PDB file of C-alpha atoms and ligand atoms in Angstrom:
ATOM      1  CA  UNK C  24      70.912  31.161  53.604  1.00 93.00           C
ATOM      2  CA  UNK C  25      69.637  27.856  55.168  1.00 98.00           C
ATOM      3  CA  UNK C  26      72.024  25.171  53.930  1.00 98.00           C
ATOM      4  CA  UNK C  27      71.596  21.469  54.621  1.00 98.00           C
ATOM      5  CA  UNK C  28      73.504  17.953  53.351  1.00 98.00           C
ATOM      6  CA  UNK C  29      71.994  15.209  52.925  1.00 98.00           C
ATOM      7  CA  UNK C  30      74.248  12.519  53.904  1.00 98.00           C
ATOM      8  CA  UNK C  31      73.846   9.162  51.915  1.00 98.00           C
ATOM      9  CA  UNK C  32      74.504   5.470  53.754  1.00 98.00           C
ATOM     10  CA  UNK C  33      72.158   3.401  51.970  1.00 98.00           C
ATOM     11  CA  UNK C  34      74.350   1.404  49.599  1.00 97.00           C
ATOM     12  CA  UNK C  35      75.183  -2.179  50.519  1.00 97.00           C
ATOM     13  CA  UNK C  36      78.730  -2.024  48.908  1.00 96.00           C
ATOM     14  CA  UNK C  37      79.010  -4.411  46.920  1.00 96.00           C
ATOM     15  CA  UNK C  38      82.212  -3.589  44.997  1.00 97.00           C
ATOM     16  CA  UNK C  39      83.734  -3.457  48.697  1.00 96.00           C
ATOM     17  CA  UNK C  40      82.435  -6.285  50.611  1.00 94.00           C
ATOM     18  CA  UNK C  41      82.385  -7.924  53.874  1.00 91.00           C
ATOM     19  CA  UNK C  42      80.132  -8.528  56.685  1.00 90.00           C
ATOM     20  CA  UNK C  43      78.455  -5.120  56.912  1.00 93.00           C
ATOM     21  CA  UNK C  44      78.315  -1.740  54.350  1.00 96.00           C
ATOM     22  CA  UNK C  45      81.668   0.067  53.885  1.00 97.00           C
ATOM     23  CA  UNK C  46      80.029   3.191  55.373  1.00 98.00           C
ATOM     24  CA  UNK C  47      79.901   1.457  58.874  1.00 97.00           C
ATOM     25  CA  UNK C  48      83.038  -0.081  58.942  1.00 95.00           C
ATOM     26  CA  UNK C  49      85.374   1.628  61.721  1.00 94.00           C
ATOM     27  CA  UNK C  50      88.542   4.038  60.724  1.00 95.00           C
ATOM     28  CA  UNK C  51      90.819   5.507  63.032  1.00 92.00           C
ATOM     29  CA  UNK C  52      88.024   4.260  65.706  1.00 90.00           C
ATOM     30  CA  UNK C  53      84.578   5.581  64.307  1.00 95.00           C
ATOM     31  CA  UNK C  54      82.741   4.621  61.620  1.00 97.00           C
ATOM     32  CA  UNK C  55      83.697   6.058  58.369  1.00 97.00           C
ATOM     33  CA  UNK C  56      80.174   7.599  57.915  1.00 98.00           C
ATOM     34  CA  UNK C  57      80.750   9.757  61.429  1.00 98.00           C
ATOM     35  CA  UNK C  58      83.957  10.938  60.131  1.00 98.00           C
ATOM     36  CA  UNK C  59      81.373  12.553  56.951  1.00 98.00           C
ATOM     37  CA  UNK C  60      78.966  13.989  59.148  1.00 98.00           C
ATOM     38  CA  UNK C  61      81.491  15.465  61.612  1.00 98.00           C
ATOM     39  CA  UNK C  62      83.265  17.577  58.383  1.00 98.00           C
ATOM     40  CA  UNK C  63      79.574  18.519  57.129  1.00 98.00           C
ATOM     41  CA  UNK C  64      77.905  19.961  60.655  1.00 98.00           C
ATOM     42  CA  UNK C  65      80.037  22.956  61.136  1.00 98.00           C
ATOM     43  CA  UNK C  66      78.619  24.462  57.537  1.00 98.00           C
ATOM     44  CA  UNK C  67      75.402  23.374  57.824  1.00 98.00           C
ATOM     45  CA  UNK C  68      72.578  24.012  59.806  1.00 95.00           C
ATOM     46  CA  UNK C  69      70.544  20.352  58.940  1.00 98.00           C
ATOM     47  CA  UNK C  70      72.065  17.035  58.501  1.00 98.00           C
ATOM     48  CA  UNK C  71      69.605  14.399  56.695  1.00 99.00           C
ATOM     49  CA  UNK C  72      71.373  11.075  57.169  1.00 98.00           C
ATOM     50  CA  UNK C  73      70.155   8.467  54.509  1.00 98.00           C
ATOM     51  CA  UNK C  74      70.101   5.002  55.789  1.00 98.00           C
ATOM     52  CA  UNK C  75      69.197   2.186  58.142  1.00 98.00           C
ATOM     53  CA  UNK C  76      67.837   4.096  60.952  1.00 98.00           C
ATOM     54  CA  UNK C  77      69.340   2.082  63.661  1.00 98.00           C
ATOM     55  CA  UNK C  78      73.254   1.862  61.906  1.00 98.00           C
ATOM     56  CA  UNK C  79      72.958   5.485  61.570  1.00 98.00           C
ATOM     57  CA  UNK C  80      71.565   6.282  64.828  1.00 97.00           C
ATOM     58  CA  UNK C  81      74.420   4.829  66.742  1.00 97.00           C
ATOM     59  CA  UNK C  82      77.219   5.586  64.038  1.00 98.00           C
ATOM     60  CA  UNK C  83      76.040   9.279  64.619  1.00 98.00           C
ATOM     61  CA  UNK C  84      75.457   9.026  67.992  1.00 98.00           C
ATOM     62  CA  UNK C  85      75.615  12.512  69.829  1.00 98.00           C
ATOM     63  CA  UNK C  86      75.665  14.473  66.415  1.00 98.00           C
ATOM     64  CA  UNK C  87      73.065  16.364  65.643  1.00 98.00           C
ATOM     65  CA  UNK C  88      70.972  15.107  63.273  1.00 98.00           C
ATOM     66  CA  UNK C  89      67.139  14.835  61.375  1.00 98.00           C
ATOM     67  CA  UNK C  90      65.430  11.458  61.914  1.00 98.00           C
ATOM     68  CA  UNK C  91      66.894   9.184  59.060  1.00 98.00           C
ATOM     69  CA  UNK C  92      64.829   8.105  56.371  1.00 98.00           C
ATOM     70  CA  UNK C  93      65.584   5.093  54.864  1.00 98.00           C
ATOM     71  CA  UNK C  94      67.060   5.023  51.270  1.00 98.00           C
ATOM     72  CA  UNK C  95      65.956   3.199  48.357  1.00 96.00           C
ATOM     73  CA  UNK C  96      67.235   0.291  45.692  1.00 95.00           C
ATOM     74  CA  UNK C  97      69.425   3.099  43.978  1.00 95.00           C
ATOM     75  CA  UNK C  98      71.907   6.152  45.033  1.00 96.00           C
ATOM     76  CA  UNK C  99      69.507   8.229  43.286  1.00 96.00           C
ATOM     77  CA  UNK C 100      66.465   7.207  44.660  1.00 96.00           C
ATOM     78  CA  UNK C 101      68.265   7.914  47.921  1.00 97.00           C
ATOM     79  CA  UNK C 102      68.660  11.023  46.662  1.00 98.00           C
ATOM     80  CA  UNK C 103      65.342  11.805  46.580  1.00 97.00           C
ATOM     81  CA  UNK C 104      64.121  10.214  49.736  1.00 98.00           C
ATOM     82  CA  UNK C 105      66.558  12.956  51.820  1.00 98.00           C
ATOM     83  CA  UNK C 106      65.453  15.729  49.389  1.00 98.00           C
ATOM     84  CA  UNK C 107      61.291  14.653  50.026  1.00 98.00           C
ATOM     85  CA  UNK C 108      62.401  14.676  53.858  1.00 98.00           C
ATOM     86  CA  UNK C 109      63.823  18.019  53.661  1.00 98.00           C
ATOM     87  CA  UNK C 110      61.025  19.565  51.497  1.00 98.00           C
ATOM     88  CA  UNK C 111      58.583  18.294  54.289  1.00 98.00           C
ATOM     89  CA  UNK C 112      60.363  20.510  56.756  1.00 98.00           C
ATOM     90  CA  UNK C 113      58.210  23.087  57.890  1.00 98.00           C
ATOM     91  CA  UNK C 114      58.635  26.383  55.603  1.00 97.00           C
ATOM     92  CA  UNK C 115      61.263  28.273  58.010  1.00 97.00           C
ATOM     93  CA  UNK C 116      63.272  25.475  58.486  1.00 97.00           C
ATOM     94  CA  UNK C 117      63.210  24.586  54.865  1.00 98.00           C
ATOM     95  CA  UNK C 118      67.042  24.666  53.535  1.00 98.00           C
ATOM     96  CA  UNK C 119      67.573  27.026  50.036  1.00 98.00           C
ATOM     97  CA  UNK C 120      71.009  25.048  49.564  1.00 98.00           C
ATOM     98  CA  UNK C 121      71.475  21.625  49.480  1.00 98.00           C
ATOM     99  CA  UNK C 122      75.037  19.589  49.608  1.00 98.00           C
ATOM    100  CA  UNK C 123      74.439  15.995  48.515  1.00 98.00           C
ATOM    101  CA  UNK C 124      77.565  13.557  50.144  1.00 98.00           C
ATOM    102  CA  UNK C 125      78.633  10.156  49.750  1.00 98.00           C
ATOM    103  CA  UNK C 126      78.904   9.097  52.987  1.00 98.00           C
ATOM    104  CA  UNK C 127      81.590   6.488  52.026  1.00 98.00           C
ATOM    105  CA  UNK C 128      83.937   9.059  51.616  1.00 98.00           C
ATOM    106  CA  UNK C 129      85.316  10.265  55.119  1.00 98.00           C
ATOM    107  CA  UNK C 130      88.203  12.353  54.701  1.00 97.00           C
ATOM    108  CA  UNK C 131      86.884  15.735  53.408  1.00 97.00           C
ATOM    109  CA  UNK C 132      88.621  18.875  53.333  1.00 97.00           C
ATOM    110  CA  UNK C 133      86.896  21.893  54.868  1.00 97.00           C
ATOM    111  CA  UNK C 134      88.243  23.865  51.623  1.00 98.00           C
ATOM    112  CA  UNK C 135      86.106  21.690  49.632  1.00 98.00           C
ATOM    113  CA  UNK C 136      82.842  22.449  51.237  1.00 98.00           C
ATOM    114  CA  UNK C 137      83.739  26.341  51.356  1.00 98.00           C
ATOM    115  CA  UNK C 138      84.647  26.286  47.942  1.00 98.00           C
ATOM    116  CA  UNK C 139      81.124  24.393  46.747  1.00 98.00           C
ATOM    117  CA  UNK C 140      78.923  26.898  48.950  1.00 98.00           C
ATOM    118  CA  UNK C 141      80.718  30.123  47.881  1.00 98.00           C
ATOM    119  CA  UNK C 142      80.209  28.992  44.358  1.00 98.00           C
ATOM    120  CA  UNK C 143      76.518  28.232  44.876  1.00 98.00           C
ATOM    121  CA  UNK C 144      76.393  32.203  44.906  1.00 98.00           C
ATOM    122  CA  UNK C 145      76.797  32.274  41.560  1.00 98.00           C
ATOM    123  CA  UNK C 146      76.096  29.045  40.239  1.00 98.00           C
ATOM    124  CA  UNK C 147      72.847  26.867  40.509  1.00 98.00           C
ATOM    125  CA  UNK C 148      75.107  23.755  41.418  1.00 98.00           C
ATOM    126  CA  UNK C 149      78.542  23.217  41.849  1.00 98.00           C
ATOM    127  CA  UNK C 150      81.351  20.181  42.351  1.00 98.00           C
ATOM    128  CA  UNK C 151      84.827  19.167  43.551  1.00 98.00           C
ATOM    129  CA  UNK C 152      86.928  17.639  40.647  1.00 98.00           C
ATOM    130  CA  UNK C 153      90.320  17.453  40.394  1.00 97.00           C
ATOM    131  CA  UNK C 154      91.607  17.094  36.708  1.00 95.00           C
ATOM    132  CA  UNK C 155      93.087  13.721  35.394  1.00 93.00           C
ATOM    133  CA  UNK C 156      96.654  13.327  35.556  1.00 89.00           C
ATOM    134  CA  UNK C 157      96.995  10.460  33.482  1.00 91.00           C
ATOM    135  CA  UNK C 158      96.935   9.673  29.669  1.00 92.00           C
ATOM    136  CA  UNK C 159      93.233   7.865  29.026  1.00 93.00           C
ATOM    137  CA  UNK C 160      92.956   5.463  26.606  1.00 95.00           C
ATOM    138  CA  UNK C 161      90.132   3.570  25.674  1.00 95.00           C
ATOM    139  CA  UNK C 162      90.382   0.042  25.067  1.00 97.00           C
ATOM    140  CA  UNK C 163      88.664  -2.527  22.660  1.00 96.00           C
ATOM    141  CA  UNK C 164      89.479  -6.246  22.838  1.00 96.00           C
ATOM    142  CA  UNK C 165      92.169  -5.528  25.365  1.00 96.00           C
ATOM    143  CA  UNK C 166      94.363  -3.604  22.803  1.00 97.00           C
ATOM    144  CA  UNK C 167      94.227   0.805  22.399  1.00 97.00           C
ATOM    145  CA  UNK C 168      91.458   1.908  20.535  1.00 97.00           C
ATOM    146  CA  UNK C 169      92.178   5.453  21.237  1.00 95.00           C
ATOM    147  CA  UNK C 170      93.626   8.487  23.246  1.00 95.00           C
ATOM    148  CA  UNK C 171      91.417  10.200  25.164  1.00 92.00           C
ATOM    149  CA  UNK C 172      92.614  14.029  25.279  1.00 88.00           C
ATOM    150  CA  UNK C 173      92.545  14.873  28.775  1.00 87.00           C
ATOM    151  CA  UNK C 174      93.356  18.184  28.750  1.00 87.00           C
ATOM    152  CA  UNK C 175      89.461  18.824  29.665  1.00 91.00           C
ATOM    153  CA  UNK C 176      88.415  16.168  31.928  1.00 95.00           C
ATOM    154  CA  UNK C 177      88.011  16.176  35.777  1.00 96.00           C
ATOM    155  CA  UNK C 178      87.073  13.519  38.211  1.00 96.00           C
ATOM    156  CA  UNK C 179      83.580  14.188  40.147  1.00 97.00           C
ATOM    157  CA  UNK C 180      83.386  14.317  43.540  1.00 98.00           C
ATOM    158  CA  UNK C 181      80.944  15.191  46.433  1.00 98.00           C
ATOM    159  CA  UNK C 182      79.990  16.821  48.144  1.00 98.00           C
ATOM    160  CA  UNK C 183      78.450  18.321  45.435  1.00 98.00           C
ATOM    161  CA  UNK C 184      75.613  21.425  46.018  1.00 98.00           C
ATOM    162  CA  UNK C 185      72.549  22.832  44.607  1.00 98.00           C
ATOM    163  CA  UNK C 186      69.901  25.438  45.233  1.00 98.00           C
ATOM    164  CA  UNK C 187      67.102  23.105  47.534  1.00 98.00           C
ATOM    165  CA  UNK C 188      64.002  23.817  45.000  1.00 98.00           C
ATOM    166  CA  UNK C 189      65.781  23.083  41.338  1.00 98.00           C
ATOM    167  CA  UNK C 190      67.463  19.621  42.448  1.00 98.00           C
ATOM    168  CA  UNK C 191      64.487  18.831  44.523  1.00 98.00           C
ATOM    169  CA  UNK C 192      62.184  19.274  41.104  1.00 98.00           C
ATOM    170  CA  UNK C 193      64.590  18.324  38.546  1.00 97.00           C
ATOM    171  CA  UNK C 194      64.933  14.743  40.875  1.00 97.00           C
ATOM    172  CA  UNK C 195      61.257  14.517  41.020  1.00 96.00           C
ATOM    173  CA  UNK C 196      60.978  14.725  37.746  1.00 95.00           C
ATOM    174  CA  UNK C 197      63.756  12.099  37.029  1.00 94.00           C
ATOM    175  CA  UNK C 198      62.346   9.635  39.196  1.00 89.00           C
ATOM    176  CA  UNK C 199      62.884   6.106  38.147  1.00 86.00           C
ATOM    177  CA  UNK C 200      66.268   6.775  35.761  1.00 86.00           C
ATOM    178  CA  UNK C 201      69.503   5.974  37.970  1.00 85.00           C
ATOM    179  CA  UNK C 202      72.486   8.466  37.667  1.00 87.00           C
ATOM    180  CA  UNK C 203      76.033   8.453  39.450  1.00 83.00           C
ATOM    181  CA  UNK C 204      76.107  11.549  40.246  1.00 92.00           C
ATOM    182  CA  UNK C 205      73.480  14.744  40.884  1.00 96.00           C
ATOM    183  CA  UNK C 206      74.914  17.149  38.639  1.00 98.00           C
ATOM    184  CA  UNK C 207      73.777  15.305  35.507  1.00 97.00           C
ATOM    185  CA  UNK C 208      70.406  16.718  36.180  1.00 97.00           C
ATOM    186  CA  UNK C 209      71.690  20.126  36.009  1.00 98.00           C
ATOM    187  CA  UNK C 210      73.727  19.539  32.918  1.00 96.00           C
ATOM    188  CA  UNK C 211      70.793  18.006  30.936  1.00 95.00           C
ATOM    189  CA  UNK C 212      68.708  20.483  31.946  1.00 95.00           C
ATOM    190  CA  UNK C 213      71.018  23.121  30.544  1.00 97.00           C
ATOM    191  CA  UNK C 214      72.161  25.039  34.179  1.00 98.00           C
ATOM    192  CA  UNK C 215      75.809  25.721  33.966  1.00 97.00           C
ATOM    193  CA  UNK C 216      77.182  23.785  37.094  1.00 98.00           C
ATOM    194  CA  UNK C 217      80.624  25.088  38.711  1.00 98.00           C
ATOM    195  CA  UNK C 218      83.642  23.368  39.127  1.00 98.00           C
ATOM    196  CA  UNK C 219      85.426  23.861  42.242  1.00 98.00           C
ATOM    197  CA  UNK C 220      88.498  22.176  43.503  1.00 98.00           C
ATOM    198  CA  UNK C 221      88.362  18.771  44.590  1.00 98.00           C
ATOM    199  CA  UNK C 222      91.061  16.912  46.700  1.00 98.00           C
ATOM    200  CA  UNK C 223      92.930  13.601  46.011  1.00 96.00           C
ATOM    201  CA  UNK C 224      92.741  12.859  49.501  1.00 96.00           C
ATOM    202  CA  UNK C 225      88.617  13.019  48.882  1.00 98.00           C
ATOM    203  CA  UNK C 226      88.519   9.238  48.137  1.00 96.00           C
ATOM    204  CA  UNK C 227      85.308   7.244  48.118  1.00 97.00           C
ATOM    205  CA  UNK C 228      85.531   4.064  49.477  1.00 97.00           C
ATOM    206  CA  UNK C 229      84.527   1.587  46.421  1.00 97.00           C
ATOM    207  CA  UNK C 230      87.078  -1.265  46.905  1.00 96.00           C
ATOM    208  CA  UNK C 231      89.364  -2.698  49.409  1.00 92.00           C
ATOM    209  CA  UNK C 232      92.287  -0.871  48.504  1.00 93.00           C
ATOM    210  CA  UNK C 233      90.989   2.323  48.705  1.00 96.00           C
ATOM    211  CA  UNK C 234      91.536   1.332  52.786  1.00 93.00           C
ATOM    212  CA  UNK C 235      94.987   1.274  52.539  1.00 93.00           C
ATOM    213  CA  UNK C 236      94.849   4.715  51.635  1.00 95.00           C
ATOM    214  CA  UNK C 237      92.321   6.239  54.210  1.00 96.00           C
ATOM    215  CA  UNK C 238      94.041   4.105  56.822  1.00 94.00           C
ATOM    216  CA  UNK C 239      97.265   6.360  56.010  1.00 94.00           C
ATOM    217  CA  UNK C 240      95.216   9.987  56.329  1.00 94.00           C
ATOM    218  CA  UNK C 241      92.882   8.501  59.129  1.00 92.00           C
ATOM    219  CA  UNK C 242      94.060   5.725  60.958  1.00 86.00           C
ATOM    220  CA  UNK C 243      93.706   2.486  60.897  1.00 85.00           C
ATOM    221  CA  UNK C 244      90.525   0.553  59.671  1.00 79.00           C
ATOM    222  CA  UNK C 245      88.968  -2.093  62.233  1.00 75.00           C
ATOM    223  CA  UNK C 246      87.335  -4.146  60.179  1.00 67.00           C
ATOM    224  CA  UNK C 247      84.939  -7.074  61.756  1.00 60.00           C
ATOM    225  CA  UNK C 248      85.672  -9.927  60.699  1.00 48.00           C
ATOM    226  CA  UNK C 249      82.760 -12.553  61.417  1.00 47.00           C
TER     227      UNK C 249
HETATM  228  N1  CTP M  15      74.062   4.905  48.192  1.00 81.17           N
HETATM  229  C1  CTP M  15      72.786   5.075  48.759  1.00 81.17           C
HETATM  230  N2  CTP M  15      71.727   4.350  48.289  1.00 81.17           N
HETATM  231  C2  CTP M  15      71.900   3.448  47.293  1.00 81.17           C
HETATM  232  C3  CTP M  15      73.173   3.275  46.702  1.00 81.17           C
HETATM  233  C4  CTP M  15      74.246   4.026  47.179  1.00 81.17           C
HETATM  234  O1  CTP M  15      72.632   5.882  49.686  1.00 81.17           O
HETATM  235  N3  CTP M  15      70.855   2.737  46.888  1.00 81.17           N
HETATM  236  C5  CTP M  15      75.193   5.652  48.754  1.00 81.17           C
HETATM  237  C6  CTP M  15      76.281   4.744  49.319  1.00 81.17           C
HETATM  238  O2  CTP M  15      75.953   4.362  50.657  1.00 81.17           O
HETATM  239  C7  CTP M  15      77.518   5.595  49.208  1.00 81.17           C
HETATM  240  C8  CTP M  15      77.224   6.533  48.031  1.00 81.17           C
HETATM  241  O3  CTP M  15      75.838   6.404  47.752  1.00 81.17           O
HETATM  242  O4  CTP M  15      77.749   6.364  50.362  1.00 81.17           O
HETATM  243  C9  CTP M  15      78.081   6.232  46.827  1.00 81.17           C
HETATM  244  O5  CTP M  15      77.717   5.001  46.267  1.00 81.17           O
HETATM  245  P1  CTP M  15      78.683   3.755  46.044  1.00 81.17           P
HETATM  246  O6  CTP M  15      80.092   4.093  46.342  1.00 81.17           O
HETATM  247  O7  CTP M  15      78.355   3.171  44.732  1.00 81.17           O
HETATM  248  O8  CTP M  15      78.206   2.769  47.250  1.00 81.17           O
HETATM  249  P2  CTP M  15      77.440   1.395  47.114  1.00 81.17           P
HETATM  250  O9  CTP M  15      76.350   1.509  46.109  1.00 81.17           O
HETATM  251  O10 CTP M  15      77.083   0.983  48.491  1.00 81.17           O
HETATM  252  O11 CTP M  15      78.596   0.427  46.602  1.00 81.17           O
HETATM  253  P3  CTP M  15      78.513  -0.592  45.340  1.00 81.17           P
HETATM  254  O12 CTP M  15      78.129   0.259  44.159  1.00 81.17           O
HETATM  255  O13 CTP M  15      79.901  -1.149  45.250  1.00 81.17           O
HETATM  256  O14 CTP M  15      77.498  -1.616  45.705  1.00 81.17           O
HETATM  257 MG1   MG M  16      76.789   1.940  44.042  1.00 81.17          MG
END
């Protein structure tokens, strides 16, 4: 099996701020992106960064990589560029699995990506979740409309994997609509999608304080300043 992970660094973050995109910011002394690709490469025989070409060239610098292709105005039109790059791979090097990762989320547990691929035997796609631990409520007009039961629910994570040809159609076909996550395809289009153990330490970066965190399992965060 031919497996390959498209690595996504196209988003500006905006939730997280400052002078350049989260993904490029340096932790523990490289940029949280490298720390992404450098868990993916040993299970994966392509890498398809998904980005400006020349952040990504020297974040990854020395990693083996396909060219970048740049990403578009949403994650899921990123999506889609990496999966059109892949698919335009000549036939024998064309991948049959496909992990999609944020690549704002650098600490990732090699049991994670084991436990997405060996469930891609069986499953057309699979994620890491880890359940909720906490009561939900939802909230109306800043009082408690109602409690959630949580017995059921699970927190997505990524990477998350598919077999190549059914998330490369199913995006084609969803062009133009913007999900979160990859997995909705699946789900709408009625494939039963695994769920495999996530990890709390899997955090994406989204807002500042998600650093302080990172900085404790990584090291710490250099963040420029200008
Ligand atoms: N992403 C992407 N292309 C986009 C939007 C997002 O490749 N058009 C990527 C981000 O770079 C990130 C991942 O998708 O690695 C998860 O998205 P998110 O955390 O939402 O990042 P941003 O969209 O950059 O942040 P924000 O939503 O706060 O602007
Ligand atoms: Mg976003």
């Amino acid at each position: 099996m031919r497996v390959a992970a498209i690595l996504l660094a196209a988003g500006v973050g905006r939730r997280f701020g400052g002078a350049q995109p989260k993904q490029f910011i340096s932790l523990g002394a490289r940029p949280v992106i490298r720390h992404a690709a450098e868990a993916l490469i040993p299970h994966v025989g392509l890498l398809q960064p998904v980005g400006d070409a020349a952040m990504l060239a020297d974040a990854l610098t020395g990693l083996e990589h396909l060219p970048v292709v740049p990403g578009g105005d949403t994650r899921q039109d990123s999506v889609r560029a990496g999966l059109d790059a892949l698919d335009a791979l000549p036939e024998d090097r064309k991948p049959d699995l496909v992990l999609v990762h944020d690549g704002a989320r650098p600490y990732l547990p090699e049991a994670v990506i084991r436990a997405v691929l060996e469930a891609l035997a069986s499953h057309p796609g699979a994620i890491p979740a880890v359940r909720v631990a906490d009561t939900l409520k939802r909230g109306q007009n800043g009082v408690i409309a109602e409690t959630v039961p949580r017995a059921d629910l699970y927190r997505a994570q990524t990477p998350q994997g598919f077999h190549f040809a059914l998330l490369r159609d199913l995006h084609r076909k969803a062009a133009g609509t913007d999900l979160t996550d990859d997995a909705l395809l699946l789900e709408r289009a009625g494939h039963a999608v695994a769920l495999v153990p996530g990890s709390d330490d899997n955090i994406k970066l989204t807002f500042e304080e998600d650093l302080v965190r990172l900085e404790r399992l990584i090291g710490p965060a250099l963040l420029p300043r200008t």
